[in-house]
mmCIF file of C-alpha atoms in Angstrom:
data_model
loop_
_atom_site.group_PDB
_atom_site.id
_atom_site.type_symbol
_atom_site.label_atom_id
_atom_site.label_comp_id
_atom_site.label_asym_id
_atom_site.label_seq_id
_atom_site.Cartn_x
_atom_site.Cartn_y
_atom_site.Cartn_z
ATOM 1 C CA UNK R 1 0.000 0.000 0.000
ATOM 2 C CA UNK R 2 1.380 3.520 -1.042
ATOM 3 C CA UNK R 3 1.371 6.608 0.731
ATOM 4 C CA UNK R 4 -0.830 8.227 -2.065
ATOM 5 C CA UNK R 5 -3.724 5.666 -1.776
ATOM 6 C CA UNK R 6 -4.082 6.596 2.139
ATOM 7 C CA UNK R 7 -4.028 10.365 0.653
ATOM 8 C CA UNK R 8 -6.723 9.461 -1.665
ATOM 9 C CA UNK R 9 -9.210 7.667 0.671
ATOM 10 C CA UNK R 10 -8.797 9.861 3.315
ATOM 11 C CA UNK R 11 -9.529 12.674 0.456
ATOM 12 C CA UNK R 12 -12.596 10.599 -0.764
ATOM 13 C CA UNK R 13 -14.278 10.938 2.390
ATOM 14 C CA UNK R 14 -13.371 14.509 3.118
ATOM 15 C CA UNK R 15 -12.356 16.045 -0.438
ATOM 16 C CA UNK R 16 -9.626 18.986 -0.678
ATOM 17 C CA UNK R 17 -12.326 21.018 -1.984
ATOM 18 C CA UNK R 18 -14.286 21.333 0.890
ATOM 19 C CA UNK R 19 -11.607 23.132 3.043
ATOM 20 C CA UNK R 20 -12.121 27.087 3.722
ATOM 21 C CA UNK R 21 -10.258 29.166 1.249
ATOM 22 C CA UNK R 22 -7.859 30.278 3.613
ATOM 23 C CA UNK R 23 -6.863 26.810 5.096
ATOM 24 C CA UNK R 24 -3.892 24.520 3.481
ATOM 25 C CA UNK R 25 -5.209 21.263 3.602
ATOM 26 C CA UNK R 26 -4.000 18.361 1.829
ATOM 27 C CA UNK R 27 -0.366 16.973 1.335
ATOM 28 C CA UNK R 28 2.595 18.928 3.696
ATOM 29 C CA UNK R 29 5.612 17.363 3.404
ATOM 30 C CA UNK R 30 7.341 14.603 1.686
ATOM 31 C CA UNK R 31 6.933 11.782 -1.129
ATOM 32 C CA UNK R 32 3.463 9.667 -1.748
ATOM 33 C CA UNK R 33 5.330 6.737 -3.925
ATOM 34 C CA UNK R 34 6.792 5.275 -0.751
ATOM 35 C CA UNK R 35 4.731 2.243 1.173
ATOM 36 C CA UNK R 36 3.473 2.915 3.843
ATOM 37 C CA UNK R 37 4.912 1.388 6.677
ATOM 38 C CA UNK R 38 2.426 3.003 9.448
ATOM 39 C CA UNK R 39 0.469 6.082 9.695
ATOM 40 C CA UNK R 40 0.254 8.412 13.228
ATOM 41 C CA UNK R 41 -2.826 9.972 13.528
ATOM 42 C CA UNK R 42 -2.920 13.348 15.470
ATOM 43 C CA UNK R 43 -4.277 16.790 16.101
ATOM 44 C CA UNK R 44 -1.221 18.655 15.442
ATOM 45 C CA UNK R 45 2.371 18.214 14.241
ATOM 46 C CA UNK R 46 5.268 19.277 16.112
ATOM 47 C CA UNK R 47 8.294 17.428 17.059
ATOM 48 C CA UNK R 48 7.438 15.431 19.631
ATOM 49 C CA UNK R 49 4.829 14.177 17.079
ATOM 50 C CA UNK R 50 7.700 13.726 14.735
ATOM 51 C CA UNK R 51 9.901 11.740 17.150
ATOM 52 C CA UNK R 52 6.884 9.538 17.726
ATOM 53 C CA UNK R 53 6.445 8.452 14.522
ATOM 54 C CA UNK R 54 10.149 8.397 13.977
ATOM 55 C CA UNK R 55 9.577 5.469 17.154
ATOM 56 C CA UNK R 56 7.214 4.227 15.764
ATOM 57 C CA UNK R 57 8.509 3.221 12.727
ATOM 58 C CA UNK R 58 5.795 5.155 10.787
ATOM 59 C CA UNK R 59 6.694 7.179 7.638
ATOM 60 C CA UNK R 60 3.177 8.527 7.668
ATOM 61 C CA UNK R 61 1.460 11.359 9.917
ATOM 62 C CA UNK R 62 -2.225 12.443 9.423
ATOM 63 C CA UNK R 63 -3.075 15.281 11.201
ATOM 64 C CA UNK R 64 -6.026 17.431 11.606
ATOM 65 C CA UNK R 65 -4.374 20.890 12.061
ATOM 66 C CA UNK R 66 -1.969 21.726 9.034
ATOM 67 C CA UNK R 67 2.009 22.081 9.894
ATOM 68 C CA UNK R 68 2.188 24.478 7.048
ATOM 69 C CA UNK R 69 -0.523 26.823 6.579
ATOM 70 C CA UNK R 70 1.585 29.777 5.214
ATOM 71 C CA UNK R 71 4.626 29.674 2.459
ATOM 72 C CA UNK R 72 7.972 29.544 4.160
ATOM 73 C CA UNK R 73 10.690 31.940 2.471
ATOM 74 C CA UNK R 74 13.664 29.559 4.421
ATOM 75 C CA UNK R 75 13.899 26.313 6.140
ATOM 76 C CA UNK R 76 16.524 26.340 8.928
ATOM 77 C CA UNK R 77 15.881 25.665 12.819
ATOM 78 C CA UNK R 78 14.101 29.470 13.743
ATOM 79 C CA UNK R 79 11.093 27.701 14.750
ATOM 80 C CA UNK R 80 8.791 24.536 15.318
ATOM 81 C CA UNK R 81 7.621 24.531 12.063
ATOM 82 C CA UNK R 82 10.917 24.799 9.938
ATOM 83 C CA UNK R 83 12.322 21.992 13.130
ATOM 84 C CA UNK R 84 9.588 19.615 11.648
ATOM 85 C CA UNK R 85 9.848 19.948 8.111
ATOM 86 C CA UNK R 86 13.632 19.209 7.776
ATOM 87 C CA UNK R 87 13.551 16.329 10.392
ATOM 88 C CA UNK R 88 10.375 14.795 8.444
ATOM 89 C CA UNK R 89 12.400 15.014 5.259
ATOM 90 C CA UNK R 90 15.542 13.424 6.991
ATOM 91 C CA UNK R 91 13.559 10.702 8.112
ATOM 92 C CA UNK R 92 11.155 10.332 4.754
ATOM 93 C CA UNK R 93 8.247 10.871 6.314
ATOM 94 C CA UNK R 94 5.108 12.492 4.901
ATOM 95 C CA UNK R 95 2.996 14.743 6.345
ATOM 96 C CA UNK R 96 -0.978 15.004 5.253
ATOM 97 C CA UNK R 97 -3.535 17.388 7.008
ATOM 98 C CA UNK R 98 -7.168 17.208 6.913
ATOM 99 C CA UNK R 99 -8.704 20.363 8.361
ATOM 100 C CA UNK R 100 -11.430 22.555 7.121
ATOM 101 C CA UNK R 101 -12.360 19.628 4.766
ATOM 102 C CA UNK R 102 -13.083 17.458 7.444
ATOM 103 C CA UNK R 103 -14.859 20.039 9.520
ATOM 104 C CA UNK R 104 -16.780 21.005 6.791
ATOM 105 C CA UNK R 105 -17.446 16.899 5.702
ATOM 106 C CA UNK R 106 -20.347 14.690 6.222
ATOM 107 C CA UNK R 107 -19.077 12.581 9.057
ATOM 108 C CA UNK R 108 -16.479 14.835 10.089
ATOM 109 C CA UNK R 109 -15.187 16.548 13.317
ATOM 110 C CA UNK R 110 -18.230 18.058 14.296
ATOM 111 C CA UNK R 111 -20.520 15.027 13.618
ATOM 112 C CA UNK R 112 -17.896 12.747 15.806
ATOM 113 C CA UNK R 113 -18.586 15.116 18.603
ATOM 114 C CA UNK R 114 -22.326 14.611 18.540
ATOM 115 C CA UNK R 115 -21.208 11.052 18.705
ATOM 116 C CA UNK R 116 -19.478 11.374 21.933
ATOM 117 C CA UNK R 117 -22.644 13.292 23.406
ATOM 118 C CA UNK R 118 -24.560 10.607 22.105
ATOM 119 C CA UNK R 119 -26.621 13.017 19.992
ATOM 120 C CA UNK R 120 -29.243 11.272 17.934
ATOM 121 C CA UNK R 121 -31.236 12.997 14.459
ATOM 122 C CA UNK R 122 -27.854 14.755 13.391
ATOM 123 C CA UNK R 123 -27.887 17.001 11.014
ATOM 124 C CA UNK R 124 -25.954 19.937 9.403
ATOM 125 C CA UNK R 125 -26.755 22.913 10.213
ATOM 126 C CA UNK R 126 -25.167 26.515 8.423
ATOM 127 C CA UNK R 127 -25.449 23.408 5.310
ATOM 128 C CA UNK R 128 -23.547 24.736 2.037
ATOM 129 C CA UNK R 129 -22.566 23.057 -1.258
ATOM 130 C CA UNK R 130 -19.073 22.601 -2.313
ATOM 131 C CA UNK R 131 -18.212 21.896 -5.359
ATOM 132 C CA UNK R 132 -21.454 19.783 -5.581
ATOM 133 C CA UNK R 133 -21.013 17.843 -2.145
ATOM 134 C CA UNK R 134 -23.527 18.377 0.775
ATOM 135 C CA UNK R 135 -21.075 20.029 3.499
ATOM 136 C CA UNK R 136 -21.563 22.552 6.477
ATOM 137 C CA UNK R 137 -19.593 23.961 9.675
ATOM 138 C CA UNK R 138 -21.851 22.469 12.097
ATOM 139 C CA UNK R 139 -24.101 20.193 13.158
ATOM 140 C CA UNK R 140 -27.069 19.974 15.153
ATOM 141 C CA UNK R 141 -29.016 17.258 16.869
ATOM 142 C CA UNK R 142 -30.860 15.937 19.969
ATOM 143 C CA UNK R 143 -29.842 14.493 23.620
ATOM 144 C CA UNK R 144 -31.795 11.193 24.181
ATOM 145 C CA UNK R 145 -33.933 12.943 27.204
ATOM 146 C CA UNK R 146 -33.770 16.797 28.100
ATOM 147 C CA UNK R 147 -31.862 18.035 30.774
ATOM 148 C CA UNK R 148 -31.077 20.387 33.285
ATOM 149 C CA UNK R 149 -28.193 23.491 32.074
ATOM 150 C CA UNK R 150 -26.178 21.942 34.612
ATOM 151 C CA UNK R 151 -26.337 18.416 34.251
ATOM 152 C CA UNK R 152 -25.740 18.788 30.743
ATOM 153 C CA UNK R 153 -22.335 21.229 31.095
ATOM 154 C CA UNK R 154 -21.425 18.652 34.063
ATOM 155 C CA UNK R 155 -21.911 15.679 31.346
ATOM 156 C CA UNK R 156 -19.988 17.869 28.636
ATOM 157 C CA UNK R 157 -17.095 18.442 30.843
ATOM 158 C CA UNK R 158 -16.877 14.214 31.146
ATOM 159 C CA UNK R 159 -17.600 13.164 28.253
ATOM 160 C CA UNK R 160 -13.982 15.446 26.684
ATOM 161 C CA UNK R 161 -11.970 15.535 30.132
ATOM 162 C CA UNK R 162 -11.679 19.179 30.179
ATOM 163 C CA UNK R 163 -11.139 20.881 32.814
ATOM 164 C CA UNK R 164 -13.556 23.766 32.893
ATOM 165 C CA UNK R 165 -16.291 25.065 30.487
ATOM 166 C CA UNK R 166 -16.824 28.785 29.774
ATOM 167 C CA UNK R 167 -20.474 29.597 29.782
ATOM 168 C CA UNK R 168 -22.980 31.650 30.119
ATOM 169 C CA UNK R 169 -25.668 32.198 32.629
ATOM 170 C CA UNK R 170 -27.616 28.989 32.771
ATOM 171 C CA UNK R 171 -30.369 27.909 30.877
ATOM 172 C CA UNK R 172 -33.492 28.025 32.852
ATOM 173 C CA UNK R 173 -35.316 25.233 31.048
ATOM 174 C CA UNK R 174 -34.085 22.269 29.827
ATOM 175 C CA UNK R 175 -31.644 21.400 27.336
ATOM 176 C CA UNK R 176 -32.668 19.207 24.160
ATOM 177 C CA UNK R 177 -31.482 20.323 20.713
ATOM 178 C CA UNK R 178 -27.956 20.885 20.781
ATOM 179 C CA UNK R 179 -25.844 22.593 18.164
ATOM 180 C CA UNK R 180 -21.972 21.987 17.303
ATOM 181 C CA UNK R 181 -19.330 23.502 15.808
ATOM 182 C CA UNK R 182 -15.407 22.414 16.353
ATOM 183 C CA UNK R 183 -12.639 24.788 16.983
ATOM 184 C CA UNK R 184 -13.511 28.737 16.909
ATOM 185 C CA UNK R 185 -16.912 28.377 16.290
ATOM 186 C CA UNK R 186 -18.683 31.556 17.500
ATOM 187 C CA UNK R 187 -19.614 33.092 13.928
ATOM 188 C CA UNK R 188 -22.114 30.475 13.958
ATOM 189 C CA UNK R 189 -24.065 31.298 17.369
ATOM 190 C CA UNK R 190 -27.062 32.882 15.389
ATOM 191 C CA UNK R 191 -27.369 30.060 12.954
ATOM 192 C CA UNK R 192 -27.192 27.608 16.203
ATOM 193 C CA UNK R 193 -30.390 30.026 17.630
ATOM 194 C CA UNK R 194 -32.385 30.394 14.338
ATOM 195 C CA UNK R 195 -32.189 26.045 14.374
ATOM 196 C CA UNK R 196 -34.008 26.362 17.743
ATOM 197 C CA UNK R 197 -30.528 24.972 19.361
ATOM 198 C CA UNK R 198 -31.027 25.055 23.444
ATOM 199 C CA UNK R 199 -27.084 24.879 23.456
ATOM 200 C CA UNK R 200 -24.205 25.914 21.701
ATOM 201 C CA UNK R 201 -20.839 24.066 22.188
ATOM 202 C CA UNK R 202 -17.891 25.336 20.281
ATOM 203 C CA UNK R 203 -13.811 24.999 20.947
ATOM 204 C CA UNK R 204 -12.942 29.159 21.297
ATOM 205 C CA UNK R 205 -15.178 32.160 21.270
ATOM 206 C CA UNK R 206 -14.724 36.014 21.545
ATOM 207 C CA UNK R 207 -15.118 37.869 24.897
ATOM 208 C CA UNK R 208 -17.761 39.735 23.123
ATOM 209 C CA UNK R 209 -19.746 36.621 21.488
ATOM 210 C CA UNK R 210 -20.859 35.862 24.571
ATOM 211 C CA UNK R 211 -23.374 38.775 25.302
ATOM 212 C CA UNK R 212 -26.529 38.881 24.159
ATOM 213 C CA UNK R 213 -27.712 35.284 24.191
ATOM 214 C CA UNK R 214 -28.826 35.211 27.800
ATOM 215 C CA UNK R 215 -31.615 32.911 28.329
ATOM 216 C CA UNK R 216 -32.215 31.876 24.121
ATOM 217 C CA UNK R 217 -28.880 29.666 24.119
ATOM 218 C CA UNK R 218 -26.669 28.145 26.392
ATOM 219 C CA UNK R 219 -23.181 28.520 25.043
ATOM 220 C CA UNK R 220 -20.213 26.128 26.146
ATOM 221 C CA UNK R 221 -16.580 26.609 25.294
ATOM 222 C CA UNK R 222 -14.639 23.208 25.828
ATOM 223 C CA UNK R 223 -11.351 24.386 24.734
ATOM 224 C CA UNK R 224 -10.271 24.314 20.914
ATOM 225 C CA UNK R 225 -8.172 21.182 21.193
ATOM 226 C CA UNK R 226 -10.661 19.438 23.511
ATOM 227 C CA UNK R 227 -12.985 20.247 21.225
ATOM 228 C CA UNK R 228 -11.097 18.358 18.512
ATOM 229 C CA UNK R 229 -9.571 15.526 20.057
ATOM 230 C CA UNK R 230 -11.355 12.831 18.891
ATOM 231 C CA UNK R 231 -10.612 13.656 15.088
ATOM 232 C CA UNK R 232 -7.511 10.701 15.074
ATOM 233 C CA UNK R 233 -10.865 8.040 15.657
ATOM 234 C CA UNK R 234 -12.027 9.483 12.163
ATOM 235 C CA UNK R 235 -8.728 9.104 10.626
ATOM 236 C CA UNK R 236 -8.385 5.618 11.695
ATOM 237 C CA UNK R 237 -11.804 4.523 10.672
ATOM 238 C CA UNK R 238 -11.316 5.144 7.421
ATOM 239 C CA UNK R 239 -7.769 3.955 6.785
ATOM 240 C CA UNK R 240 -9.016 1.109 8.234
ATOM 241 C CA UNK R 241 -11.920 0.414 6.219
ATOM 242 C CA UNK R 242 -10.132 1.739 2.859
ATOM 243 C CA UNK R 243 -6.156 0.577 3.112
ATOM 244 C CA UNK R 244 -7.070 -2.135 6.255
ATOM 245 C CA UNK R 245 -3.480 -3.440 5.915
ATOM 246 C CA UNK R 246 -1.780 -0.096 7.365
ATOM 247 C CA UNK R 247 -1.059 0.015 10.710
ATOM 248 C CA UNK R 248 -2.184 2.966 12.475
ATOM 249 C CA UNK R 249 -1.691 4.813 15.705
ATOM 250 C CA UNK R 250 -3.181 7.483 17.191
ATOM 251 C CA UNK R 251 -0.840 9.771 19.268
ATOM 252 C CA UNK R 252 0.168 9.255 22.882
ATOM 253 C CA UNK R 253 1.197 12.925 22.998
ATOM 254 C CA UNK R 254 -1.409 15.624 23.978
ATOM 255 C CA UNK R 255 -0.341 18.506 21.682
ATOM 256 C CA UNK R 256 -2.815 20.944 23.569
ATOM 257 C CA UNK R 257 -0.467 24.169 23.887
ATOM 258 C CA UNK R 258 -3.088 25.839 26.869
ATOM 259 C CA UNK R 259 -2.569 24.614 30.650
ATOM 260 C CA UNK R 260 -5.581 25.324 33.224
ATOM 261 C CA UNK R 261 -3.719 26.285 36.787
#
């Protein structure tokens, strides 16, 4: 199995056109002839991740974030990102990231996190078409029974291990209909409250986002990696359903840059 035919199933299921027009999904680094002889699935990419797959004996990393998003006028060791790409090269390893594409694909990011919640009747909301394909940069859909503000921010926080969740004043009726967006998420509060969303749960919002919506939606901000976490599960769903004879691994590393004290 070659490098390239991972690139094109994971592109099949979340196509390059898809991805926002200022995003840089798609192929990073390296050569796509080579066999693959493992793929680490990630978040991010920086040189711990590097090292790992380096350990791992994997000439293949899939991540969610791109390592390149703008041009680089030199590569030398100024930063993280320069680091990476010369030790990837050294070591022949490719480096593929799915982004906007998959946030914006059916099945993506945002519909794995109504997965976690257990969200049932899923559905994009904010839908668009892309190049012909049914996409959108959210989702909503509905908790199994209603509950209480509190309960459900108290389930949210354990269901992604975070440590807090920024909200605002609590609901005073129950929470149903729940709308989703991954990452920075907070241009599409009024599209979650025209849907009839009782909640709002995004990755990052602006100070300023957050006024306004007392008592029509209850927002909660997980954090924009927590948010994102589970995006390796997608990755190695469909490598394993498409190219079932790669190995794949999803990071040990938490590349989550923020610390709560």
């Amino acid at each position: 199995m070659k490098i390239k035919q991972v690139l094109s199933a994971l592109e099949r299921f979340a196509p390059l056109p898809l991805q926002e027009s200022w995003d840089n999904a798609g192929l990073q680094v390296g050569l796509t002839e080579a066999e693959v002889s493992g793929a680490l699935l990630c978040l991010d990419v920086n040189e711990k991740i590097v090292d790992e797959a380096i350990a791992k004996g994997c000439n293949l990393i899939v991540s969610h974030h791109p390592l390149l998003f703008r041009g680089l006028k030199q590569i030398t060791d100024a930063d993280y990102v320069q680091r990476c790409v010369i030790k990837a090269i050294k070591h022949d390893i490719v480096v593929v990231s799915m982004h906007t594409n998959m946030d914006n694909a059916l099945d993506g990011v945002n519909w794995k996190i109504a997965e976690k919640l257990g969200l049932t009747d899923v559905n994009f909301f904010a839908a668009k078409n892309m190049d012909g394909i049914e996409a959108g940069s959210g989702v909503v859909g509905c908790l199994p029974e209603a509950m209480a503000a509190d309960d459900f921010i108290l389930m949210v926080k354990k269901r992604f291990d975070v440590e807090c969740v920024m909200c605002n004043e609590l609901l005073r009726r129950p929470v149903r209909k729940v709308a989703i967006c991954g990452g920075a998420g907070d241009f599409l509060l009024g599209d979650a409250l025209a849907q009839g969303a009782d909640a709002f749960i995004t990755g990052e919002m602006h100070y300023h986002q957050y006024f306004g919506y007392e008592q029509r939606l209850q927002i909660c901000v997980i954090g924009h990696y927590q948010s994102e976490q589970f995006t390796s599960e997608i990755f190695r769903e469909i490598i394993q359903k498409e190219c079932p004879d790669v190995k794949t691994f999803i990071t040990a590393i938490s590349t989550n840059p923020i610390y709560y004290l």
